[in-house]
GROMACS .gro file of C-alpha atoms in nm:
model
  288
    1MET     CA    1   6.874   5.981   4.530
    2LYS     CA    2   7.218   5.978   4.369
    3ARG     CA    3   7.093   6.216   4.101
    4TYR     CA    4   6.988   6.471   4.361
    5ALA     CA    5   7.312   6.433   4.557
    6TRP     CA    6   7.484   6.650   4.296
    7PHE     CA    7   7.267   6.943   4.406
    8ILE     CA    8   7.372   6.923   4.771
    9PRO     CA    9   7.695   7.133   4.737
   10ALA     CA   10   7.508   7.401   4.541
   11LEU     CA   11   7.223   7.396   4.792
   12VAL     CA   12   7.465   7.433   5.082
   13LEU     CA   13   7.643   7.721   4.906
   14VAL     CA   14   7.319   7.905   4.826
   15THR     CA   15   7.198   7.857   5.182
   16ALA     CA   16   7.525   7.985   5.329
   17VAL     CA   17   7.560   8.283   5.095
   18LEU     CA   18   7.198   8.389   5.036
   19VAL     CA   19   6.935   8.221   5.252
   20TYR     CA   20   7.103   8.240   5.593
   21PRO     CA   21   7.209   8.608   5.565
   22ALA     CA   22   6.861   8.702   5.442
   23LEU     CA   23   6.687   8.522   5.728
   24ARG     CA   24   6.940   8.660   5.976
   25THR     CA   25   6.878   9.015   5.853
   26LEU     CA   26   6.502   8.967   5.877
   27ALA     CA   27   6.533   8.834   6.232
   28LEU     CA   28   6.764   9.117   6.344
   29SER     CA   29   6.515   9.377   6.224
   30PHE     CA   30   6.295   9.283   6.521
   31PHE     CA   31   6.576   9.322   6.777
   32HIS     CA   32   6.780   9.601   6.934
   33LEU     CA   33   7.146   9.525   6.874
   34SER     CA   34   7.386   9.816   6.866
   35LEU     CA   35   7.692   9.973   7.021
   36GLY     CA   36   7.458  10.182   7.236
   37ASN     CA   37   7.322   9.881   7.425
   38GLY     CA   38   7.654   9.699   7.442
   39PHE     CA   39   7.554   9.464   7.159
   40ARG     CA   40   7.302   9.288   7.379
   41LEU     CA   41   7.035   9.113   7.175
   42GLU     CA   42   6.707   9.260   7.301
   43PHE     CA   43   6.373   9.184   7.139
   44GLY     CA   44   6.201   9.502   7.027
   45GLY     CA   45   5.913   9.379   6.816
   46LEU     CA   46   5.815   9.649   6.569
   47ASP     CA   47   6.015   9.923   6.744
   48ASN     CA   48   6.267   9.952   6.461
   49PHE     CA   49   5.992   9.978   6.200
   50VAL     CA   50   5.815  10.250   6.401
   51ARG     CA   51   6.146  10.433   6.426
   52LEU     CA   52   6.192  10.394   6.051
   53VAL     CA   53   5.858  10.563   5.976
   54GLY     CA   54   5.961  10.867   6.179
   55ASP     CA   55   6.322  10.881   6.054
   56SER     CA   56   6.363  11.200   5.851
   57ARG     CA   57   6.705  11.093   5.726
   58PHE     CA   58   6.559  10.769   5.591
   59ARG     CA   59   6.282  10.963   5.416
   60ALA     CA   60   6.540  11.197   5.264
   61SER     CA   61   6.749  10.903   5.141
   62LEU     CA   62   6.433  10.747   5.000
   63VAL     CA   63   6.361  11.064   4.801
   64VAL     CA   64   6.721  11.076   4.675
   65THR     CA   65   6.706  10.709   4.576
   66GLY     CA   66   6.369  10.747   4.405
   67PHE     CA   67   6.486  11.051   4.208
   68PHE     CA   68   6.805  10.878   4.102
   69THR     CA   69   6.616  10.562   4.002
   70ILE     CA   70   6.347  10.740   3.798
   71VAL     CA   71   6.587  10.969   3.611
   72SER     CA   72   6.865  10.719   3.545
   73VAL     CA   73   6.641  10.426   3.446
   74THR     CA   74   6.431  10.648   3.217
   75ILE     CA   75   6.738  10.779   3.035
   76GLU     CA   76   6.894  10.433   3.016
   77PHE     CA   77   6.578  10.276   2.877
   78ILE     CA   78   6.531  10.541   2.608
   79LEU     CA   79   6.897  10.529   2.499
   80GLY     CA   80   6.906  10.149   2.516
   81LEU     CA   81   6.592  10.121   2.303
   82LEU     CA   82   6.722  10.367   2.043
   83LEU     CA   83   7.056  10.186   2.025
   84ALA     CA   84   6.884   9.847   1.993
   85LEU     CA   85   6.662   9.973   1.711
   86ALA     CA   86   6.963  10.122   1.533
   87VAL     CA   87   7.193   9.821   1.572
   88ASN     CA   88   6.918   9.576   1.479
   89GLY     CA   89   6.929   9.719   1.128
   90PHE     CA   90   7.298   9.634   1.089
   91VAL     CA   91   7.388   9.303   0.929
   92ARG     CA   92   7.761   9.290   0.862
   93TYR     CA   93   7.912   9.464   1.166
   94GLN     CA   94   7.648   9.391   1.429
   95GLY     CA   95   7.881   9.168   1.634
   96VAL     CA   96   8.155   9.433   1.647
   97VAL     CA   97   7.911   9.709   1.741
   98ARG     CA   98   7.746   9.493   2.006
   99THR     CA   99   8.079   9.396   2.164
  100THR     CA  100   8.204   9.755   2.166
  101LEU     CA  101   7.889   9.887   2.330
  102LEU     CA  102   7.909   9.620   2.600
  103VAL     CA  103   8.255   9.729   2.723
  104PRO     CA  104   8.128   9.977   2.989
  105TRP     CA  105   7.896   9.713   3.133
  106THR     CA  106   8.182   9.465   3.180
  107LEU     CA  107   8.391   9.705   3.390
  108PRO     CA  108   8.363   9.687   3.771
  109THR     CA  109   8.146   9.963   3.915
  110ALA     CA  110   8.414  10.073   4.161
  111ILE     CA  111   8.660  10.131   3.875
  112ILE     CA  112   8.399  10.329   3.683
  113ALA     CA  113   8.331  10.537   3.995
  114VAL     CA  114   8.702  10.619   4.027
  115LEU     CA  115   8.721  10.699   3.654
  116TRP     CA  116   8.427  10.940   3.662
  117GLY     CA  117   8.551  11.083   3.990
  118TRP     CA  118   8.870  11.181   3.810
  119ILE     CA  119   8.673  11.327   3.520
  120PHE     CA  120   8.468  11.549   3.755
  121ASN     CA  121   8.756  11.637   3.988
  122ASP     CA  122   8.771  12.014   4.043
  123GLN     CA  123   9.152  12.032   4.050
  124TYR     CA  124   9.272  11.800   3.774
  125GLY     CA  125   8.952  11.672   3.615
  126VAL     CA  126   8.928  11.631   3.239
  127LEU     CA  127   8.585  11.797   3.220
  128ASN     CA  128   8.698  12.124   3.379
  129GLU     CA  129   9.010  12.127   3.163
  130LEU     CA  130   8.810  12.087   2.841
  131LEU     CA  131   8.551  12.348   2.938
  132ILE     CA  132   8.816  12.603   3.041
  133ARG     CA  133   9.022  12.550   2.725
  134SER     CA  134   8.712  12.586   2.508
  135GLY     CA  135   8.619  12.910   2.682
  136VAL     CA  136   8.296  12.782   2.838
  137LEU     CA  137   8.435  12.822   3.191
  138HIS     CA  138   8.678  13.075   3.335
  139SER     CA  139   8.748  12.881   3.654
  140PRO     CA  140   8.705  12.518   3.758
  141ILE     CA  141   8.380  12.395   3.908
  142ALA     CA  142   8.368  12.154   4.202
  143TRP     CA  143   8.116  11.924   4.037
  144LEU     CA  144   8.104  11.671   4.319
  145ALA     CA  145   8.075  11.940   4.590
  146GLY     CA  146   7.741  12.084   4.475
  147PRO     CA  147   7.414  11.900   4.552
  148ASN     CA  148   7.270  11.924   4.201
  149THR     CA  149   7.592  11.875   4.006
  150ALA     CA  150   7.697  11.580   4.225
  151MET     CA  151   7.370  11.399   4.156
  152ALA     CA  152   7.397  11.478   3.784
  153ALA     CA  153   7.752  11.338   3.780
  154ILE     CA  154   7.642  11.013   3.945
  155ILE     CA  155   7.349  10.976   3.706
  156LEU     CA  156   7.577  11.033   3.406
  157ALA     CA  157   7.826  10.772   3.529
  158ASP     CA  158   7.547  10.522   3.593
  159VAL     CA  159   7.391  10.582   3.251
  160TRP     CA  160   7.726  10.533   3.079
  161LYS     CA  161   7.774  10.198   3.253
  162THR     CA  162   7.425  10.048   3.231
  163VAL     CA  163   7.283  10.157   2.894
  164PRO     CA  164   7.458   9.853   2.736
  165PHE     CA  165   7.265   9.622   2.971
  166VAL     CA  166   6.929   9.758   2.854
  167PHE     CA  167   7.052   9.763   2.496
  168ILE     CA  168   7.153   9.396   2.482
  169ILE     CA  169   6.824   9.275   2.635
  170LEU     CA  170   6.609   9.482   2.401
  171LEU     CA  171   6.823   9.383   2.102
  172ALA     CA  172   6.763   9.017   2.187
  173GLY     CA  173   6.391   9.090   2.192
  174LEU     CA  174   6.401   9.267   1.856
  175GLN     CA  175   6.580   8.975   1.693
  176ARG     CA  176   6.306   8.736   1.805
  177ILE     CA  177   6.029   8.925   1.627
  178PRO     CA  178   5.912   8.741   1.310
  179GLN     CA  179   6.001   8.947   1.004
  180ASP     CA  180   5.690   8.838   0.817
  181LEU     CA  181   5.484   9.056   1.051
  182TYR     CA  182   5.668   9.364   0.927
  183GLU     CA  183   5.629   9.248   0.567
  184ALA     CA  184   5.254   9.209   0.616
  185LEU     CA  185   5.227   9.563   0.748
  186GLU     CA  186   5.437   9.696   0.460
  187MET     CA  187   5.196   9.537   0.216
  188ASP     CA  188   4.916   9.728   0.389
  189GLY     CA  189   5.112  10.052   0.348
  190ALA     CA  190   5.207  10.091   0.714
  191GLY     CA  191   5.490  10.326   0.805
  192ALA     CA  192   5.768  10.301   1.062
  193TRP     CA  193   5.552  10.424   1.351
  194ALA     CA  194   5.276  10.171   1.276
  195LYS     CA  195   5.533   9.889   1.270
  196PHE     CA  196   5.671   9.997   1.604
  197ARG     CA  197   5.328  10.042   1.764
  198TYR     CA  198   5.158   9.726   1.644
  199VAL     CA  199   5.451   9.481   1.618
  200THR     CA  200   5.775   9.594   1.782
  201TRP     CA  201   5.642   9.730   2.110
  202PRO     CA  202   5.393   9.449   2.188
  203TYR     CA  203   5.654   9.180   2.119
  204LEU     CA  204   5.915   9.368   2.324
  205MET     CA  205   5.703   9.388   2.640
  206PRO     CA  206   5.852   9.081   2.815
  207PHE     CA  207   6.203   9.210   2.744
  208VAL     CA  208   6.103   9.558   2.861
  209PHE     CA  209   5.979   9.401   3.184
  210VAL     CA  210   6.307   9.216   3.238
  211SER     CA  211   6.527   9.517   3.163
  212LEU     CA  212   6.321   9.760   3.372
  213THR     CA  213   6.288   9.521   3.665
  214PHE     CA  214   6.660   9.451   3.683
  215ARG     CA  215   6.752   9.815   3.633
  216ILE     CA  216   6.507   9.946   3.892
  217ILE     CA  217   6.634   9.696   4.147
  218GLN     CA  218   6.997   9.778   4.067
  219ALA     CA  219   6.938  10.154   4.066
  220PHE     CA  220   6.734  10.155   4.386
  221SER     CA  221   6.998   9.951   4.568
  222ILE     CA  222   7.295  10.143   4.424
  223PHE     CA  223   7.584  10.175   4.666
  224ASP     CA  224   7.937  10.144   4.528
  225LEU     CA  225   7.909  10.412   4.258
  226VAL     CA  226   7.769  10.668   4.504
  227TYR     CA  227   7.996  10.575   4.792
  228VAL     CA  228   8.316  10.597   4.588
  229MET     CA  229   8.224  10.917   4.402
  230THR     CA  230   8.064  11.126   4.678
  231GLY     CA  231   8.025  10.914   4.992
  232GLY     CA  232   7.662  11.028   5.001
  233GLY     CA  233   7.751  11.397   5.017
  234PRO     CA  234   7.752  11.684   4.999
  235GLY     CA  235   7.523  11.720   5.298
  236GLY     CA  236   7.335  11.400   5.220
  237ALA     CA  237   7.237  11.522   4.872
  238THR     CA  238   7.340  11.190   4.716
  239GLU     CA  239   7.286  10.962   5.016
  240THR     CA  240   7.083  10.670   4.886
  241VAL     CA  241   6.904  10.415   5.103
  242SER     CA  242   7.190  10.167   5.059
  243VAL     CA  243   7.449  10.425   5.166
  244TYR     CA  244   7.237  10.514   5.469
  245ALA     CA  245   7.200  10.147   5.559
  246TYR     CA  246   7.577  10.102   5.529
  247GLN     CA  247   7.642  10.403   5.751
  248THR     CA  248   7.394  10.272   6.008
  249LEU     CA  249   7.541   9.923   6.009
  250MET     CA  250   7.913   9.989   5.973
  251ARG     CA  251   7.967  10.341   6.105
  252TYR     CA  252   7.710  10.368   6.383
  253LEU     CA  253   7.712   9.991   6.448
  254ASP     CA  254   7.334   9.978   6.488
  255LEU     CA  255   7.278   9.630   6.351
  256GLY     CA  256   6.911   9.602   6.442
  257TYR     CA  257   6.800   9.928   6.284
  258GLY     CA  258   7.030   9.882   5.985
  259SER     CA  259   6.871   9.544   5.919
  260THR     CA  260   6.529   9.711   5.932
  261ILE     CA  261   6.634   9.955   5.660
  262VAL     CA  262   6.747   9.664   5.442
  263VAL     CA  263   6.423   9.470   5.497
  264ALA     CA  264   6.210   9.775   5.416
  265THR     CA  265   6.407   9.833   5.096
  266VAL     CA  266   6.361   9.472   4.983
  267LEU     CA  267   5.985   9.489   5.049
  268LEU     CA  268   5.959   9.811   4.852
  269LEU     CA  269   6.150   9.665   4.558
  270ALA     CA  270   5.932   9.354   4.560
  271THR     CA  271   5.623   9.576   4.542
  272VAL     CA  272   5.765   9.766   4.246
  273ALA     CA  273   5.854   9.442   4.065
  274LEU     CA  274   5.501   9.307   4.112
  275GLY     CA  275   5.360   9.636   3.984
  276LEU     CA  276   5.574   9.616   3.672
  277TYR     CA  277   5.464   9.257   3.617
  278ALA     CA  278   5.099   9.355   3.637
  279LEU     CA  279   5.152   9.652   3.407
  280LEU     CA  280   5.364   9.497   3.132
  281VAL     CA  281   5.356   9.118   3.132
  282ARG     CA  282   4.984   9.081   3.188
  283ARG     CA  283   4.918   9.332   2.913
  284TYR     CA  284   5.140   9.124   2.686
  285GLU     CA  285   4.947   8.810   2.780
  286ARG     CA  286   4.620   8.981   2.690
  287LEU     CA  287   4.757   9.082   2.351
  288PHE     CA  288   4.875   8.731   2.264
   0.00000   0.00000   0.00000
């Protein structure tokens, strides 16, 4: 028993920080608890979930979140894979290159949001200044005030920060591939594409699963980058599910319905993660 006593502080901490809030959120999703009813805890059953299905603002935020997730994760995965393939060929300066590329990932997201907010600022932003001086623009553009440009700015900021995360995971996978497999293919006259198709990609599948799963979860639940840069605007064009949940919980003080939004998001992410597992990991297991 003394051996297990060491785990008690960690268990208490995990329960206090993770388990209790999660169970509390799940429980609140079945109750009405808001400023409108004087914060009286009233059991509502599935009322909040029925309301969620008919909530047009939630559906709009779901579309925004899905678009952001698909576009940003796709770009990040492609760039991360290309960088990993390129850096994997380096021998002497691989450590320096790897450390340099990881710098954006180590910075807090809120700081990155402020940084990119300054870059895209319509009055004193660096981007407008460069484009005007180079003759591309004649007057500044309010990048964060237009629906399309605001979303593009957020995606660019997110890609800049998180490509290193995908890169380092895929690079670790590349370095675990036995080199004799490539040598065997070279003896058979195989080219670069054949090596990638028959060796690199199959062996990378578990690492692809890890990187995509983490990135999809992070992208789908993105909050701080969006909230600092645009606040979900203009006109809800960049309002993700997390921003909507925050507004519901903290601005409108509807704790029951806000908890329902959080629970629905977690269930959706769990479904996506299981789908990725079935698609990638099981295919890897069949190959090996």
